């Protein structure tokens, strides 16, 4: 390692005086630790300049050597799942020594680094498992070698945020498992049967699909530009459904039910509805007053919500709008009945 590499790596402990000296040495063009002509250096090692990058190459038809940046919830669970599936996990980068060591105890044989850049020489497929807000800047600070690929695990960001790390002959993509990562072992188990959304060009997408299947998951390939919609749907299916359950429980309380009572009664109805949607399709699973044009019932609901559960009103109204459109589209609600129902929603009095 060159002395200025060492100095520039140390964050705050170095005084300004060290950095000033370093700058002076650089400006004077002095190489404190020269490399022979025709050679270059990685870390402490000197190599002939014609050797190929990255250092690590898997055999043809073998899975690539994986490096994981971020030993958090997702990075650790993916590392464990991939290693158990026989995919070579070569290195992990985490700034936190305890998390790094935990990862290494769970994935034997892996090399640990404090910095993401140091991991690049060790692996072929780099997984950035860091917070969404960190991904673009981190990608911008890294430069892939020809033959390498980088992916992230975010559900909210597209693969294009990794483009700043690209060089000739490199690929970027994304690998988003639809799993709530809390406990490592539970998450590894939950990956079996989970859906993984994949982005990348054809070659990388094929590789990522194989990686998903290796850990027991089901890959789905997303078209460019559709990631946010895919993720918003996932948020509605999870958080949105919980919000709906919360509103249902609030109305249940008005009717004298506690939360367990509401879950028992309306949960069963929700399960039946999901089963109907799976068997018949979403539109045909719709039942209730909106399919019948029952304006009197709709008015009674709006009236009781306004008086007893006003916080639930916007959700009920938004759902009713959508139900009316579904019923109309299915041909069971005449246009005049649909108009009458929409008038009730717009003019509740
Ligand atoms: N949690 C979930 O259920 C879930 C599900 C699907 C997808 N995801 C996605 O997976 C990604 C990771 O989420 P997570 O839940 O695993 O997060 P996490 O548990 O908070 O772990 C994040 C990791 O990134 C490292 N990190 C944080 N800031 C960094 C920085 N500035 N530079 C370098 N590394 C940094 C962390 O610190 P150290 O370097 O100190 O170790 C940690 O190892 C996110 O994109 C998230 O959207 C999460």
Short mmCIF file of C-alpha atoms and ligand atoms in Angstrom, two decimals:
data_model
loop_
_atom_site.label_atom_id
_atom_site.label_comp_id
_atom_site.label_asym_id
_atom_site.label_seq_id
_atom_site.Cartn_x
_atom_site.Cartn_y
_atom_site.Cartn_z
CA UNK A 1 0.00 0.00 0.00
CA UNK A 2 1.31 3.45 -0.86
CA UNK A 3 1.69 5.81 2.08
CA UNK A 4 -0.93 8.23 0.69
CA UNK A 5 -3.41 5.39 0.27
CA UNK A 6 -2.93 4.64 3.92
CA UNK A 7 -3.36 8.28 4.90
CA UNK A 8 -6.37 8.90 2.70
CA UNK A 9 -8.11 5.82 4.07
CA UNK A 10 -8.01 7.05 7.65
CA UNK A 11 -11.09 9.19 8.24
CA UNK A 12 -11.01 11.70 11.07
CA UNK A 13 -8.08 10.58 13.17
CA UNK A 14 -5.63 12.16 10.71
CA UNK A 15 -4.85 15.75 11.38
CA UNK A 16 -4.95 18.38 8.65
CA UNK A 17 -1.15 18.52 8.84
CA UNK A 18 -0.86 14.95 7.50
CA UNK A 19 -3.17 15.70 4.63
CA UNK A 20 -1.31 18.91 3.78
CA UNK A 21 1.98 17.01 3.68
CA UNK A 22 0.39 14.39 1.52
CA UNK A 23 -0.86 17.03 -0.92
CA UNK A 24 2.57 18.61 -1.09
CA UNK A 25 4.16 15.24 -1.89
CA UNK A 26 1.56 14.58 -4.58
CA UNK A 27 1.93 18.03 -6.14
CA UNK A 28 5.70 17.58 -6.26
CA UNK A 29 5.09 14.37 -8.26
CA UNK A 30 7.00 12.27 -5.73
CA UNK A 31 6.08 8.59 -5.60
CA UNK A 32 7.01 7.38 -2.14
CA UNK A 33 6.52 3.75 -3.01
CA UNK A 34 7.09 3.39 -6.78
CA UNK A 35 5.86 0.44 -8.81
CA UNK A 36 8.22 -0.97 -11.49
CA UNK A 37 7.39 0.00 -15.10
CA UNK A 38 4.78 -2.34 -16.63
CA UNK A 39 3.31 -3.17 -13.25
CA UNK A 40 0.48 -1.91 -11.09
CA UNK A 41 -0.63 -2.34 -7.55
CA UNK A 42 -3.66 -3.61 -5.61
CA UNK A 43 -3.40 -3.10 -1.89
CA UNK A 44 -0.05 -4.50 -0.87
CA UNK A 45 0.42 -6.55 -4.04
CA UNK A 46 2.22 -5.58 -7.26
CA UNK A 47 1.09 -7.18 -10.51
CA UNK A 48 2.16 -7.12 -14.14
CA UNK A 49 -0.10 -4.65 -15.97
CA UNK A 50 -1.24 -7.21 -18.52
CA UNK A 51 -2.94 -9.41 -15.96
CA UNK A 52 -6.73 -9.50 -16.21
CA UNK A 53 -9.31 -8.14 -13.78
CA UNK A 54 -11.00 -9.15 -11.63
CA UNK A 55 -8.56 -11.40 -9.85
CA UNK A 56 -11.25 -13.93 -9.15
CA UNK A 57 -12.76 -15.90 -12.04
CA UNK A 58 -15.14 -18.75 -11.52
CA UNK A 59 -14.92 -21.70 -13.87
CA UNK A 60 -17.28 -21.63 -16.88
CA UNK A 61 -20.74 -22.95 -15.88
CA UNK A 62 -19.91 -22.36 -12.22
CA UNK A 63 -21.76 -19.67 -10.23
CA UNK A 64 -19.79 -16.41 -9.94
CA UNK A 65 -17.93 -15.54 -6.78
CA UNK A 66 -20.25 -13.23 -4.84
CA UNK A 67 -19.27 -10.24 -2.71
CA UNK A 68 -21.79 -8.61 -0.40
CA UNK A 69 -21.57 -4.97 0.65
CA UNK A 70 -23.56 -4.43 3.86
CA UNK A 71 -23.77 -7.03 6.62
CA UNK A 72 -27.23 -5.88 7.64
CA UNK A 73 -30.52 -7.79 7.57
CA UNK A 74 -30.62 -8.50 3.83
CA UNK A 75 -26.89 -8.86 3.17
CA UNK A 76 -26.42 -11.40 5.95
CA UNK A 77 -29.49 -13.50 5.11
CA UNK A 78 -28.58 -13.55 1.39
CA UNK A 79 -24.99 -14.49 2.23
CA UNK A 80 -26.16 -17.40 4.38
CA UNK A 81 -28.76 -18.56 1.84
CA UNK A 82 -26.33 -18.38 -1.11
CA UNK A 83 -23.54 -20.18 0.75
CA UNK A 84 -25.94 -22.96 1.79
CA UNK A 85 -27.06 -23.24 -1.84
CA UNK A 86 -23.47 -23.82 -2.88
CA UNK A 87 -22.85 -20.38 -4.39
CA UNK A 88 -19.36 -19.15 -3.50
CA UNK A 89 -19.56 -16.11 -1.24
CA UNK A 90 -16.04 -14.74 -1.36
CA UNK A 91 -16.15 -11.49 0.57
CA UNK A 92 -18.24 -9.17 2.72
CA UNK A 93 -17.78 -5.44 3.31
CA UNK A 94 -19.19 -3.82 6.41
CA UNK A 95 -17.85 -0.82 8.26
CA UNK A 96 -18.93 -2.39 11.54
CA UNK A 97 -16.46 -4.98 12.90
CA UNK A 98 -19.06 -6.84 14.98
CA UNK A 99 -21.48 -7.21 12.03
CA UNK A 100 -18.59 -8.26 9.81
CA UNK A 101 -17.52 -10.96 12.27
CA UNK A 102 -21.09 -12.20 12.71
CA UNK A 103 -21.36 -12.54 8.93
CA UNK A 104 -18.05 -14.42 8.79
CA UNK A 105 -19.17 -16.79 11.55
CA UNK A 106 -22.34 -17.57 9.59
CA UNK A 107 -20.63 -17.87 6.19
CA UNK A 108 -17.38 -19.79 6.69
CA UNK A 109 -14.41 -18.94 4.50
CA UNK A 110 -15.56 -15.46 3.55
CA UNK A 111 -13.07 -12.57 3.62
CA UNK A 112 -14.10 -9.45 5.53
CA UNK A 113 -13.38 -5.84 4.52
CA UNK A 114 -14.26 -2.53 6.10
CA UNK A 115 -14.57 -0.80 2.72
CA UNK A 116 -16.62 -1.78 -0.31
CA UNK A 117 -13.82 -0.77 -2.72
CA UNK A 118 -11.46 -3.34 -1.19
CA UNK A 119 -13.90 -6.17 -1.95
CA UNK A 120 -13.89 -5.56 -5.72
CA UNK A 121 -10.65 -7.45 -6.35
CA UNK A 122 -12.04 -10.56 -4.66
CA UNK A 123 -15.32 -11.21 -6.40
CA UNK A 124 -17.27 -11.23 -9.69
CA UNK A 125 -20.85 -10.41 -8.66
CA UNK A 126 -21.20 -7.55 -6.17
CA UNK A 127 -24.43 -7.24 -4.17
CA UNK A 128 -25.02 -3.82 -2.60
CA UNK A 129 -27.28 -4.58 0.40
CA UNK A 130 -27.17 -1.09 1.90
CA UNK A 131 -29.94 1.44 2.63
CA UNK A 132 -31.68 2.86 -0.47
CA UNK A 133 -30.40 6.37 0.17
CA UNK A 134 -26.80 5.12 0.27
CA UNK A 135 -26.88 3.10 -2.98
CA UNK A 136 -26.38 5.90 -5.58
CA UNK A 137 -23.44 7.52 -3.77
CA UNK A 138 -21.82 4.17 -3.00
CA UNK A 139 -22.14 3.08 -6.65
CA UNK A 140 -20.62 6.40 -7.67
CA UNK A 141 -17.59 5.72 -5.48
CA UNK A 142 -16.89 2.28 -7.00
CA UNK A 143 -15.61 1.28 -10.44
CA UNK A 144 -16.25 -2.22 -11.75
CA UNK A 145 -13.64 -4.23 -13.63
CA UNK A 146 -14.46 -5.74 -17.00
CA UNK A 147 -16.41 -8.97 -16.50
CA UNK A 148 -17.93 -7.92 -13.19
CA UNK A 149 -21.59 -7.23 -12.41
CA UNK A 150 -23.13 -5.18 -9.64
CA UNK A 151 -26.69 -5.48 -8.31
CA UNK A 152 -28.65 -3.95 -5.45
CA UNK A 153 -31.52 -5.37 -3.39
CA UNK A 154 -33.75 -2.29 -3.20
CA UNK A 155 -37.42 -2.55 -4.11
CA UNK A 156 -37.79 1.17 -4.64
CA UNK A 157 -34.83 1.96 -6.93
CA UNK A 158 -34.18 0.84 -10.49
CA UNK A 159 -30.94 -0.81 -11.60
CA UNK A 160 -29.91 2.38 -13.42
CA UNK A 161 -28.75 3.98 -10.14
CA UNK A 162 -25.74 1.65 -10.35
CA UNK A 163 -24.62 2.93 -13.77
CA UNK A 164 -21.98 5.30 -12.32
CA UNK A 165 -20.00 2.21 -11.28
CA UNK A 166 -19.96 0.78 -14.81
CA UNK A 167 -16.94 0.43 -17.09
CA UNK A 168 -16.57 -1.38 -20.42
CA UNK A 169 -17.72 -4.99 -20.21
CA UNK A 170 -19.63 -4.65 -16.93
CA UNK A 171 -23.29 -5.12 -16.08
CA UNK A 172 -25.70 -3.74 -13.48
CA UNK A 173 -28.99 -5.13 -12.24
CA UNK A 174 -31.25 -5.58 -9.26
CA UNK A 175 -32.41 -8.49 -7.12
CA UNK A 176 -35.29 -7.60 -4.81
CA UNK A 177 -36.67 -10.39 -2.61
CA UNK A 178 -40.26 -9.81 -1.51
CA UNK A 179 -39.50 -10.84 2.05
CA UNK A 180 -39.61 -8.99 5.38
CA UNK A 181 -36.03 -9.49 6.62
CA UNK A 182 -36.00 -9.45 10.42
CA UNK A 183 -34.30 -12.49 11.99
CA UNK A 184 -31.57 -14.06 9.77
CA UNK A 185 -32.74 -17.70 10.02
CA UNK A 186 -36.41 -16.78 9.57
CA UNK A 187 -35.49 -14.69 6.53
CA UNK A 188 -33.42 -17.52 5.01
CA UNK A 189 -36.44 -19.81 5.46
CA UNK A 190 -38.81 -17.17 4.07
CA UNK A 191 -36.70 -16.84 0.90
CA UNK A 192 -37.93 -20.34 -0.04
CA UNK A 193 -40.99 -19.74 -2.21
CA UNK A 194 -40.64 -15.94 -2.10
CA UNK A 195 -40.71 -13.83 -5.24
CA UNK A 196 -37.52 -12.07 -6.33
CA UNK A 197 -37.87 -9.17 -8.78
CA UNK A 198 -34.97 -9.13 -11.21
CA UNK A 199 -33.63 -6.39 -13.46
CA UNK A 200 -30.72 -6.57 -15.84
CA UNK A 201 -29.84 -7.32 -19.45
CA UNK A 202 -30.63 -10.82 -20.72
CA UNK A 203 -27.37 -12.44 -19.66
CA UNK A 204 -27.37 -10.96 -16.16
CA UNK A 205 -31.12 -11.59 -15.73
CA UNK A 206 -30.55 -15.29 -16.54
CA UNK A 207 -27.81 -15.47 -13.94
CA UNK A 208 -29.95 -13.69 -11.33
CA UNK A 209 -32.88 -16.00 -12.08
CA UNK A 210 -30.60 -18.98 -11.42
CA UNK A 211 -29.42 -17.32 -8.20
CA UNK A 212 -33.04 -16.83 -7.06
CA UNK A 213 -33.89 -20.44 -7.87
CA UNK A 214 -30.78 -21.66 -6.05
CA UNK A 215 -32.09 -20.16 -2.80
CA UNK A 216 -35.56 -21.58 -3.41
CA UNK A 217 -37.17 -18.34 -4.61
CA UNK A 218 -39.27 -17.57 -7.66
CA UNK A 219 -37.75 -15.00 -10.04
CA UNK A 220 -39.88 -12.44 -11.89
CA UNK A 221 -38.28 -10.17 -14.47
CA UNK A 222 -39.28 -6.52 -14.41
CA UNK A 223 -39.29 -4.35 -17.53
CA UNK A 224 -37.19 -1.17 -17.26
CA UNK A 225 -39.06 1.72 -15.62
CA UNK A 226 -41.66 -0.46 -13.87
CA UNK A 227 -39.92 -0.97 -10.53
CA UNK A 228 -41.72 1.80 -8.64
CA UNK A 229 -45.16 0.47 -9.65
CA UNK A 230 -44.14 -3.08 -8.68
CA UNK A 231 -42.94 -1.85 -5.31
CA UNK A 232 -46.00 0.36 -4.69
CA UNK A 233 -48.19 -2.72 -5.27
CA UNK A 234 -46.11 -4.64 -2.73
CA UNK A 235 -46.54 -1.81 -0.23
CA UNK A 236 -50.32 -1.90 -0.78
CA UNK A 237 -50.36 -5.70 -0.37
CA UNK A 238 -48.47 -5.51 2.93
CA UNK A 239 -48.76 -2.07 4.61
CA UNK A 240 -51.94 -1.15 2.73
CA UNK A 241 -53.62 -4.36 3.80
CA UNK A 242 -52.63 -3.72 7.42
CA UNK A 243 -54.14 -0.20 7.15
CA UNK A 244 -57.34 -1.81 5.87
CA UNK A 245 -57.35 -4.29 8.77
CA UNK A 246 -56.88 -1.39 11.17
CA UNK A 247 -59.89 0.43 9.69
CA UNK A 248 -61.94 -2.79 9.88
CA UNK A 249 -60.99 -3.21 13.54
CA UNK A 250 -62.02 0.41 14.26
CA UNK A 251 -65.47 -0.25 12.84
CA UNK A 252 -65.55 -3.57 14.70
CA UNK A 253 -65.00 -1.64 17.97
CA UNK A 254 -68.06 0.49 17.18
CA UNK A 255 -69.97 -2.79 16.91
CA UNK A 256 -68.55 -4.03 20.26
CA UNK A 257 -65.81 -6.32 18.95
CA UNK A 258 -62.26 -6.35 20.24
CA UNK A 259 -59.32 -6.74 17.81
CA UNK A 260 -59.20 -10.54 18.13
CA UNK A 261 -62.96 -10.69 17.50
CA UNK A 262 -62.67 -8.51 14.39
CA UNK A 263 -59.76 -10.55 13.07
CA UNK A 264 -61.70 -13.79 13.62
CA UNK A 265 -64.84 -12.56 11.88
CA UNK A 266 -63.57 -10.28 9.10
CA UNK A 267 -60.31 -12.17 8.61
CA UNK A 268 -62.32 -15.18 7.52
CA UNK A 269 -64.27 -13.00 5.10
CA UNK A 270 -61.01 -11.56 3.73
CA UNK A 271 -59.62 -15.08 3.23
CA UNK A 272 -62.79 -16.15 1.40
CA UNK A 273 -62.54 -13.08 -0.81
CA UNK A 274 -58.89 -13.80 -1.63
CA UNK A 275 -59.79 -17.40 -2.46
CA UNK A 276 -62.65 -16.18 -4.68
CA UNK A 277 -60.30 -13.73 -6.48
CA UNK A 278 -57.81 -16.53 -7.08
CA UNK A 279 -60.51 -18.86 -8.39
CA UNK A 280 -62.69 -16.40 -10.34
CA UNK A 281 -60.54 -13.34 -11.00
CA UNK A 282 -60.60 -10.02 -9.13
CA UNK A 283 -63.67 -8.46 -10.77
CA UNK A 284 -65.88 -11.52 -10.19
CA UNK A 285 -64.78 -11.72 -6.55
CA UNK A 286 -66.53 -8.39 -5.87
CA UNK A 287 -69.70 -8.71 -3.77
CA UNK A 288 -71.75 -6.27 -1.66
CA UNK A 289 -73.95 -3.17 -2.09
CA UNK A 290 -71.83 -1.66 -4.86
CA UNK A 291 -72.60 -4.61 -7.17
CA UNK A 292 -76.33 -4.17 -6.53
CA UNK A 293 -76.61 -0.40 -6.87
CA UNK A 294 -77.90 -0.31 -3.30
CA UNK A 295 -77.75 3.46 -2.71
CA UNK A 296 -79.70 3.34 0.57
CA UNK A 297 -77.12 1.00 2.17
CA UNK A 298 -74.25 3.14 0.87
CA UNK A 299 -75.86 6.24 2.47
CA UNK A 300 -76.37 4.46 5.80
CA UNK A 301 -72.71 3.40 5.81
CA UNK A 302 -71.49 6.91 5.05
CA UNK A 303 -73.73 8.33 7.76
CA UNK A 304 -72.55 5.93 10.48
CA UNK A 305 -68.89 6.36 9.49
CA UNK A 306 -69.21 10.14 9.71
CA UNK A 307 -70.65 9.87 13.20
CA UNK A 308 -68.67 6.97 14.72
CA UNK A 309 -65.48 6.47 12.72
CA UNK A 310 -64.69 9.59 10.64
CA UNK A 311 -61.07 8.47 10.22
CA UNK A 312 -62.24 5.46 8.21
CA UNK A 313 -64.40 7.55 5.82
CA UNK A 314 -61.73 8.44 3.17
CA UNK A 315 -60.67 4.79 2.90
CA UNK A 316 -64.27 3.59 2.56
CA UNK A 317 -65.03 6.23 -0.07
CA UNK A 318 -61.89 5.46 -2.10
CA UNK A 319 -62.68 1.73 -2.02
CA UNK A 320 -66.33 2.39 -2.95
CA UNK A 321 -65.26 4.44 -6.02
CA UNK A 322 -63.14 1.56 -7.19
CA UNK A 323 -65.85 -1.04 -6.44
CA UNK A 324 -68.42 0.94 -8.46
CA UNK A 325 -66.02 1.09 -11.42
CA UNK A 326 -65.36 -2.66 -11.12
CA UNK A 327 -69.09 -3.49 -10.93
CA UNK A 328 -69.81 -1.23 -13.90
CA UNK A 329 -66.99 -2.79 -15.88
CA UNK A 330 -68.32 -6.25 -15.09
CA UNK A 331 -71.72 -5.22 -16.47
CA UNK A 332 -73.65 -5.92 -13.23
CA UNK A 333 -74.19 -2.23 -12.38
CA UNK A 334 -76.17 -0.12 -14.87
CA UNK A 335 -74.66 3.28 -15.74
CA UNK A 336 -77.59 5.12 -14.10
CA UNK A 337 -77.16 3.15 -10.83
CA UNK A 338 -73.43 3.82 -10.91
CA UNK A 339 -74.11 7.57 -11.33
CA UNK A 340 -76.53 7.54 -8.36
CA UNK A 341 -73.92 5.86 -6.18
CA UNK A 342 -71.20 8.30 -7.24
CA UNK A 343 -73.58 11.21 -6.43
CA UNK A 344 -74.03 9.81 -2.91
CA UNK A 345 -70.29 9.66 -2.46
CA UNK A 346 -69.83 13.21 -3.73
CA UNK A 347 -72.83 14.67 -1.82
CA UNK A 348 -73.12 12.65 1.37
CA UNK A 349 -76.05 14.69 2.73
N1 LIG B 1 -35.27 -5.22 5.36
C1 LIG B 1 -36.10 -5.73 4.47
O1 LIG B 1 -37.10 -6.35 4.81
C2 LIG B 1 -35.79 -5.57 2.99
C3 LIG B 1 -36.49 -6.36 2.06
C4 LIG B 1 -36.16 -6.30 0.72
C5 LIG B 1 -35.19 -5.40 0.31
N2 LIG B 1 -34.55 -4.58 1.22
C6 LIG B 1 -33.53 -3.66 0.71
O2 LIG B 1 -32.23 -4.19 1.03
C7 LIG B 1 -31.32 -3.10 1.27
C8 LIG B 1 -30.66 -3.27 2.63
O3 LIG B 1 -31.66 -3.24 3.62
P1 LIG B 1 -31.41 -3.87 5.08
O4 LIG B 1 -32.76 -4.00 5.69
O5 LIG B 1 -30.52 -5.05 5.01
O6 LIG B 1 -30.64 -2.66 5.79
P2 LIG B 1 -29.79 -2.73 7.16
O7 LIG B 1 -30.17 -3.92 7.96
O8 LIG B 1 -29.92 -1.38 7.76
O9 LIG B 1 -28.30 -2.96 6.64
C9 LIG B 1 -27.67 -2.02 5.83
C10 LIG B 1 -26.19 -2.30 5.73
O10 LIG B 1 -25.60 -1.26 4.95
C11 LIG B 1 -24.48 -0.70 5.65
N3 LIG B 1 -24.42 0.75 5.40
C12 LIG B 1 -25.23 1.71 5.94
N4 LIG B 1 -24.84 2.93 5.53
C13 LIG B 1 -23.77 2.72 4.72
C14 LIG B 1 -22.90 3.60 4.01
N5 LIG B 1 -23.06 4.92 4.06
N6 LIG B 1 -21.89 3.04 3.28
C15 LIG B 1 -21.70 1.71 3.24
N7 LIG B 1 -22.49 0.84 3.91
C16 LIG B 1 -23.50 1.34 4.64
C17 LIG B 1 -24.78 -0.94 7.10
O11 LIG B 1 -23.74 -0.61 7.91
P3 LIG B 1 -22.27 -1.21 8.15
O12 LIG B 1 -21.40 -0.92 6.95
O13 LIG B 1 -21.89 -0.42 9.31
O14 LIG B 1 -22.43 -2.67 8.41
C18 LIG B 1 -25.45 -2.32 7.06
O15 LIG B 1 -24.48 -3.34 7.05
C19 LIG B 1 -32.14 -1.81 1.09
O16 LIG B 1 -31.98 -1.37 -0.25
C20 LIG B 1 -33.56 -2.26 1.33
O17 LIG B 1 -34.51 -1.45 0.66
C21 LIG B 1 -34.83 -4.65 2.55
#
